[in-house]
Amino acid sequence: MSDPVFAYTDYVYETYDDFWKLVHLSGFETCNISQIDPQDGRTYIATPLNGQWEAGWHNPRSKLILWQLEWDLPAYPFHVPEGVHEVWCSDSWQAERLHAKYVPMGSHPDLRLQAPIEGTEYDAAFIGYMVPRRQQIISELAQIGVRTSPTSAWGEDRHRVLSLS
């Protein structure tokens, strides 16, 4: 089997920046979801699932994998596109719940932008896009005295938040 090809969506999700940097730092080939050849026999790993490819592929020869990095909550029914051979999760609890393959995610030393900043300002770092259900969690943490970082931090802001947490 040849190395897998990681497939990204047209829409750029900033919350996936670290994931895609990790893919590139690890030397994997990438393509757009629209460039997947479902008949070439290669392995494609795609994330995140969105409207661009939720219909999937009919009877593909290629091995198609959905790396489900999003949490599947009851308010968001889990959908596996047609033709997807495997679903991966990097959270063992969620993998078990979705009957998916648990695939731990590593890191790369060059993912860090620069040397850490000294000090501690936050008890917890929130690196993600803020939505109402997440805001509730942040509010509940604040009520019990947990100092949380600013949200939706990317680039240099992300580095600062992680260093000071």
PDB file of C-alpha atoms in Angstrom:
ATOM      1  CA  MET A   1       0.000   0.000   0.000  1.00  0.00           C
ATOM      2  CA  SER A   2       1.279   3.471  -0.838  1.00  0.00           C
ATOM      3  CA  ASP A   3       1.304   6.280   1.694  1.00  0.00           C
ATOM      4  CA  PRO A   4      -2.122   7.766   2.360  1.00  0.00           C
ATOM      5  CA  VAL A   5      -3.260  11.040   0.851  1.00  0.00           C
ATOM      6  CA  PHE A   6      -4.913  13.488   3.246  1.00  0.00           C
ATOM      7  CA  ALA A   7      -7.903  15.255   1.699  1.00  0.00           C
ATOM      8  CA  TYR A   8      -9.015  18.701   2.814  1.00  0.00           C
ATOM      9  CA  THR A   9     -12.207  20.633   2.155  1.00  0.00           C
ATOM     10  CA  ASP A  10     -12.633  23.829   0.137  1.00  0.00           C
ATOM     11  CA  TYR A  11     -13.777  25.658   3.247  1.00  0.00           C
ATOM     12  CA  VAL A  12     -10.871  26.499   5.559  1.00  0.00           C
ATOM     13  CA  TYR A  13     -11.677  25.643   9.172  1.00  0.00           C
ATOM     14  CA  GLU A  14      -9.168  27.551  11.321  1.00  0.00           C
ATOM     15  CA  THR A  15      -9.674  25.033  14.124  1.00  0.00           C
ATOM     16  CA  TYR A  16      -8.016  22.453  11.864  1.00  0.00           C
ATOM     17  CA  ASP A  17      -4.856  24.535  11.251  1.00  0.00           C
ATOM     18  CA  ASP A  18      -2.749  22.466  13.651  1.00  0.00           C
ATOM     19  CA  PHE A  19      -3.989  19.224  12.121  1.00  0.00           C
ATOM     20  CA  TRP A  20      -3.050  20.304   8.587  1.00  0.00           C
ATOM     21  CA  LYS A  21       0.312  21.676   9.746  1.00  0.00           C
ATOM     22  CA  LEU A  22       0.978  18.304  11.360  1.00  0.00           C
ATOM     23  CA  VAL A  23       0.080  16.492   8.118  1.00  0.00           C
ATOM     24  CA  HIS A  24       2.475  18.716   6.135  1.00  0.00           C
ATOM     25  CA  LEU A  25       5.272  18.496   8.728  1.00  0.00           C
ATOM     26  CA  SER A  26       4.960  14.708   8.582  1.00  0.00           C
ATOM     27  CA  GLY A  27       5.464  14.759   4.816  1.00  0.00           C
ATOM     28  CA  PHE A  28       2.140  13.333   3.701  1.00  0.00           C
ATOM     29  CA  GLU A  29       0.663  14.106   0.318  1.00  0.00           C
ATOM     30  CA  THR A  30      -2.518  16.189   0.317  1.00  0.00           C
ATOM     31  CA  CYS A  31      -5.292  16.942  -2.111  1.00  0.00           C
ATOM     32  CA  ASN A  32      -8.661  18.606  -2.137  1.00  0.00           C
ATOM     33  CA  ILE A  33     -11.706  16.389  -1.517  1.00  0.00           C
ATOM     34  CA  SER A  34     -12.765  17.099  -5.117  1.00  0.00           C
ATOM     35  CA  GLN A  35      -9.471  15.579  -6.337  1.00  0.00           C
ATOM     36  CA  ILE A  36     -10.042  12.178  -4.720  1.00  0.00           C
ATOM     37  CA  ASP A  37     -10.057   9.470  -7.361  1.00  0.00           C
ATOM     38  CA  PRO A  38     -12.342   6.825  -5.882  1.00  0.00           C
ATOM     39  CA  GLN A  39     -11.097   4.247  -8.399  1.00  0.00           C
ATOM     40  CA  ASP A  40      -7.284   4.660  -8.248  1.00  0.00           C
ATOM     41  CA  GLY A  41      -6.857   2.184  -5.369  1.00  0.00           C
ATOM     42  CA  ARG A  42      -5.057   4.602  -3.060  1.00  0.00           C
ATOM     43  CA  THR A  43      -5.916   5.356   0.563  1.00  0.00           C
ATOM     44  CA  TYR A  44      -7.481   8.759   1.260  1.00  0.00           C
ATOM     45  CA  ILE A  45      -8.002  10.191   4.729  1.00  0.00           C
ATOM     46  CA  ALA A  46     -10.502  13.032   4.805  1.00  0.00           C
ATOM     47  CA  THR A  47     -11.555  15.503   7.470  1.00  0.00           C
ATOM     48  CA  PRO A  48     -13.688  17.313   8.442  1.00  0.00           C
ATOM     49  CA  LEU A  49     -16.961  15.946   7.175  1.00  0.00           C
ATOM     50  CA  ASN A  50     -18.958  18.747   5.602  1.00  0.00           C
ATOM     51  CA  GLY A  51     -21.456  19.340   2.803  1.00  0.00           C
ATOM     52  CA  GLN A  52     -18.725  19.086   0.178  1.00  0.00           C
ATOM     53  CA  TRP A  53     -18.492  15.328   0.549  1.00  0.00           C
ATOM     54  CA  GLU A  54     -21.280  14.093   2.806  1.00  0.00           C
ATOM     55  CA  ALA A  55     -22.848  12.196  -0.147  1.00  0.00           C
ATOM     56  CA  GLY A  56     -19.676  10.094  -0.456  1.00  0.00           C
ATOM     57  CA  TRP A  57     -18.711   7.842  -3.367  1.00  0.00           C
ATOM     58  CA  HIS A  58     -20.591   4.961  -4.941  1.00  0.00           C
ATOM     59  CA  ASN A  59     -18.669   1.664  -4.971  1.00  0.00           C
ATOM     60  CA  PRO A  60     -15.117   3.064  -4.685  1.00  0.00           C
ATOM     61  CA  ARG A  61     -12.028   0.948  -5.290  1.00  0.00           C
ATOM     62  CA  SER A  62      -9.911   3.328  -3.214  1.00  0.00           C
ATOM     63  CA  LYS A  63      -9.892   3.028   0.559  1.00  0.00           C
ATOM     64  CA  LEU A  64     -11.660   6.061   2.002  1.00  0.00           C
ATOM     65  CA  ILE A  65     -11.280   6.973   5.661  1.00  0.00           C
ATOM     66  CA  LEU A  66     -13.138   9.622   7.628  1.00  0.00           C
ATOM     67  CA  TRP A  67     -10.983  10.878  10.485  1.00  0.00           C
ATOM     68  CA  GLN A  68     -13.762  12.073  12.766  1.00  0.00           C
ATOM     69  CA  LEU A  69     -12.139  14.774  14.867  1.00  0.00           C
ATOM     70  CA  GLU A  70     -15.456  16.365  15.801  1.00  0.00           C
ATOM     71  CA  TRP A  71     -17.510  15.114  18.708  1.00  0.00           C
ATOM     72  CA  ASP A  72     -20.703  13.353  17.782  1.00  0.00           C
ATOM     73  CA  LEU A  73     -23.403  14.675  20.062  1.00  0.00           C
ATOM     74  CA  PRO A  74     -27.096  13.686  20.040  1.00  0.00           C
ATOM     75  CA  ALA A  75     -27.951  17.111  18.595  1.00  0.00           C
ATOM     76  CA  TYR A  76     -25.641  16.350  15.660  1.00  0.00           C
ATOM     77  CA  PRO A  77     -26.491  12.872  14.272  1.00  0.00           C
ATOM     78  CA  PHE A  78     -23.408  11.040  13.052  1.00  0.00           C
ATOM     79  CA  HIS A  79     -23.362  10.386   9.329  1.00  0.00           C
ATOM     80  CA  VAL A  80     -20.904   8.151   7.469  1.00  0.00           C
ATOM     81  CA  PRO A  81     -20.747   9.025   3.769  1.00  0.00           C
ATOM     82  CA  GLU A  82     -21.367   6.284   1.220  1.00  0.00           C
ATOM     83  CA  GLY A  83     -18.202   4.419   0.279  1.00  0.00           C
ATOM     84  CA  VAL A  84     -16.242   5.272   3.426  1.00  0.00           C
ATOM     85  CA  HIS A  85     -14.393   2.122   4.522  1.00  0.00           C
ATOM     86  CA  GLU A  86     -13.348   3.181   8.007  1.00  0.00           C
ATOM     87  CA  VAL A  87     -14.069   5.875  10.549  1.00  0.00           C
ATOM     88  CA  TRP A  88     -11.230   6.913  12.835  1.00  0.00           C
ATOM     89  CA  CYS A  89     -11.466   8.796  16.129  1.00  0.00           C
ATOM     90  CA  SER A  90      -8.619  10.076  18.291  1.00  0.00           C
ATOM     91  CA  ASP A  91     -10.723   9.842  21.437  1.00  0.00           C
ATOM     92  CA  SER A  92     -11.044   6.252  22.668  1.00  0.00           C
ATOM     93  CA  TRP A  93     -14.439   6.839  24.319  1.00  0.00           C
ATOM     94  CA  GLN A  94     -15.907   8.318  21.142  1.00  0.00           C
ATOM     95  CA  ALA A  95     -14.326   5.610  18.975  1.00  0.00           C
ATOM     96  CA  GLU A  96     -16.032   2.946  21.071  1.00  0.00           C
ATOM     97  CA  ARG A  97     -19.345   4.787  20.988  1.00  0.00           C
ATOM     98  CA  LEU A  98     -19.256   5.224  17.184  1.00  0.00           C
ATOM     99  CA  HIS A  99     -17.841   1.742  16.532  1.00  0.00           C
ATOM    100  CA  ALA A 100     -14.877   3.472  14.937  1.00  0.00           C
ATOM    101  CA  LYS A 101     -11.176   2.668  14.981  1.00  0.00           C
ATOM    102  CA  TYR A 102      -9.262   4.406  17.757  1.00  0.00           C
ATOM    103  CA  VAL A 103      -6.250   6.152  16.200  1.00  0.00           C
ATOM    104  CA  PRO A 104      -4.088   8.181  18.589  1.00  0.00           C
ATOM    105  CA  MET A 105      -2.759  11.430  17.187  1.00  0.00           C
ATOM    106  CA  GLY A 106       0.835  12.417  17.770  1.00  0.00           C
ATOM    107  CA  SER A 107       2.600  15.693  17.260  1.00  0.00           C
ATOM    108  CA  HIS A 108       5.746  17.119  15.715  1.00  0.00           C
ATOM    109  CA  PRO A 109       8.416  19.306  17.357  1.00  0.00           C
ATOM    110  CA  ASP A 110       8.131  21.897  14.584  1.00  0.00           C
ATOM    111  CA  LEU A 111       4.432  22.434  15.274  1.00  0.00           C
ATOM    112  CA  ARG A 112       5.484  24.852  18.013  1.00  0.00           C
ATOM    113  CA  LEU A 113       6.040  28.349  16.593  1.00  0.00           C
ATOM    114  CA  GLN A 114       8.786  29.377  19.017  1.00  0.00           C
ATOM    115  CA  ALA A 115      10.120  28.785  22.508  1.00  0.00           C
ATOM    116  CA  PRO A 116       7.428  28.769  25.213  1.00  0.00           C
ATOM    117  CA  ILE A 117       6.606  31.965  27.068  1.00  0.00           C
ATOM    118  CA  GLU A 118       7.301  31.744  30.803  1.00  0.00           C
ATOM    119  CA  GLY A 119       4.490  32.050  33.319  1.00  0.00           C
ATOM    120  CA  THR A 120       0.947  30.859  33.882  1.00  0.00           C
ATOM    121  CA  GLU A 121      -2.188  32.900  33.279  1.00  0.00           C
ATOM    122  CA  TYR A 122      -4.746  30.195  32.531  1.00  0.00           C
ATOM    123  CA  ASP A 123      -5.752  26.914  34.154  1.00  0.00           C
ATOM    124  CA  ALA A 124      -7.157  25.620  30.889  1.00  0.00           C
ATOM    125  CA  ALA A 125      -6.594  26.490  27.246  1.00  0.00           C
ATOM    126  CA  PHE A 126      -9.533  26.481  24.901  1.00  0.00           C
ATOM    127  CA  ILE A 127      -8.365  26.099  21.316  1.00  0.00           C
ATOM    128  CA  GLY A 128     -11.522  25.986  19.269  1.00  0.00           C
ATOM    129  CA  TYR A 129     -14.324  27.874  17.668  1.00  0.00           C
ATOM    130  CA  MET A 130     -16.853  29.185  20.180  1.00  0.00           C
ATOM    131  CA  VAL A 131     -20.457  28.043  19.862  1.00  0.00           C
ATOM    132  CA  PRO A 132     -23.251  28.249  22.482  1.00  0.00           C
ATOM    133  CA  ARG A 133     -22.788  24.730  23.865  1.00  0.00           C
ATOM    134  CA  ARG A 134     -19.070  25.402  24.386  1.00  0.00           C
ATOM    135  CA  GLN A 135     -19.781  28.817  25.904  1.00  0.00           C
ATOM    136  CA  GLN A 136     -21.853  27.050  28.549  1.00  0.00           C
ATOM    137  CA  ILE A 137     -18.839  24.921  29.488  1.00  0.00           C
ATOM    138  CA  ILE A 138     -16.580  27.980  29.690  1.00  0.00           C
ATOM    139  CA  SER A 139     -19.167  29.729  31.906  1.00  0.00           C
ATOM    140  CA  GLU A 140     -19.451  26.719  34.212  1.00  0.00           C
ATOM    141  CA  LEU A 141     -15.671  26.507  34.532  1.00  0.00           C
ATOM    142  CA  ALA A 142     -15.501  30.211  35.423  1.00  0.00           C
ATOM    143  CA  GLN A 143     -18.172  29.697  38.116  1.00  0.00           C
ATOM    144  CA  ILE A 144     -15.927  27.182  39.892  1.00  0.00           C
ATOM    145  CA  GLY A 145     -12.864  29.397  39.583  1.00  0.00           C
ATOM    146  CA  VAL A 146     -11.105  27.904  36.556  1.00  0.00           C
ATOM    147  CA  ARG A 147      -9.213  30.552  34.597  1.00  0.00           C
ATOM    148  CA  THR A 148      -9.771  29.823  30.900  1.00  0.00           C
ATOM    149  CA  SER A 149      -7.889  31.291  27.983  1.00  0.00           C
ATOM    150  CA  PRO A 150      -9.313  33.506  25.270  1.00  0.00           C
ATOM    151  CA  THR A 151     -11.083  31.429  22.624  1.00  0.00           C
ATOM    152  CA  SER A 152     -10.585  31.076  18.872  1.00  0.00           C
ATOM    153  CA  ALA A 153      -6.859  31.736  19.201  1.00  0.00           C
ATOM    154  CA  TRP A 154      -4.804  31.050  16.067  1.00  0.00           C
ATOM    155  CA  GLY A 155      -1.174  31.633  15.087  1.00  0.00           C
ATOM    156  CA  GLU A 156       0.774  33.775  17.565  1.00  0.00           C
ATOM    157  CA  ASP A 157      -2.287  34.073  19.840  1.00  0.00           C
ATOM    158  CA  ARG A 158      -2.498  30.269  19.986  1.00  0.00           C
ATOM    159  CA  HIS A 159       1.182  30.048  20.914  1.00  0.00           C
ATOM    160  CA  ARG A 160       0.723  32.571  23.722  1.00  0.00           C
ATOM    161  CA  VAL A 161      -2.392  30.825  25.079  1.00  0.00           C
ATOM    162  CA  LEU A 162      -0.741  27.397  25.089  1.00  0.00           C
ATOM    163  CA  SER A 163       2.470  28.720  26.644  1.00  0.00           C
ATOM    164  CA  LEU A 164       0.620  30.473  29.458  1.00  0.00           C
ATOM    165  CA  SER A 165      -1.704  27.580  30.312  1.00  0.00           C
TER     166      SER A 165
END
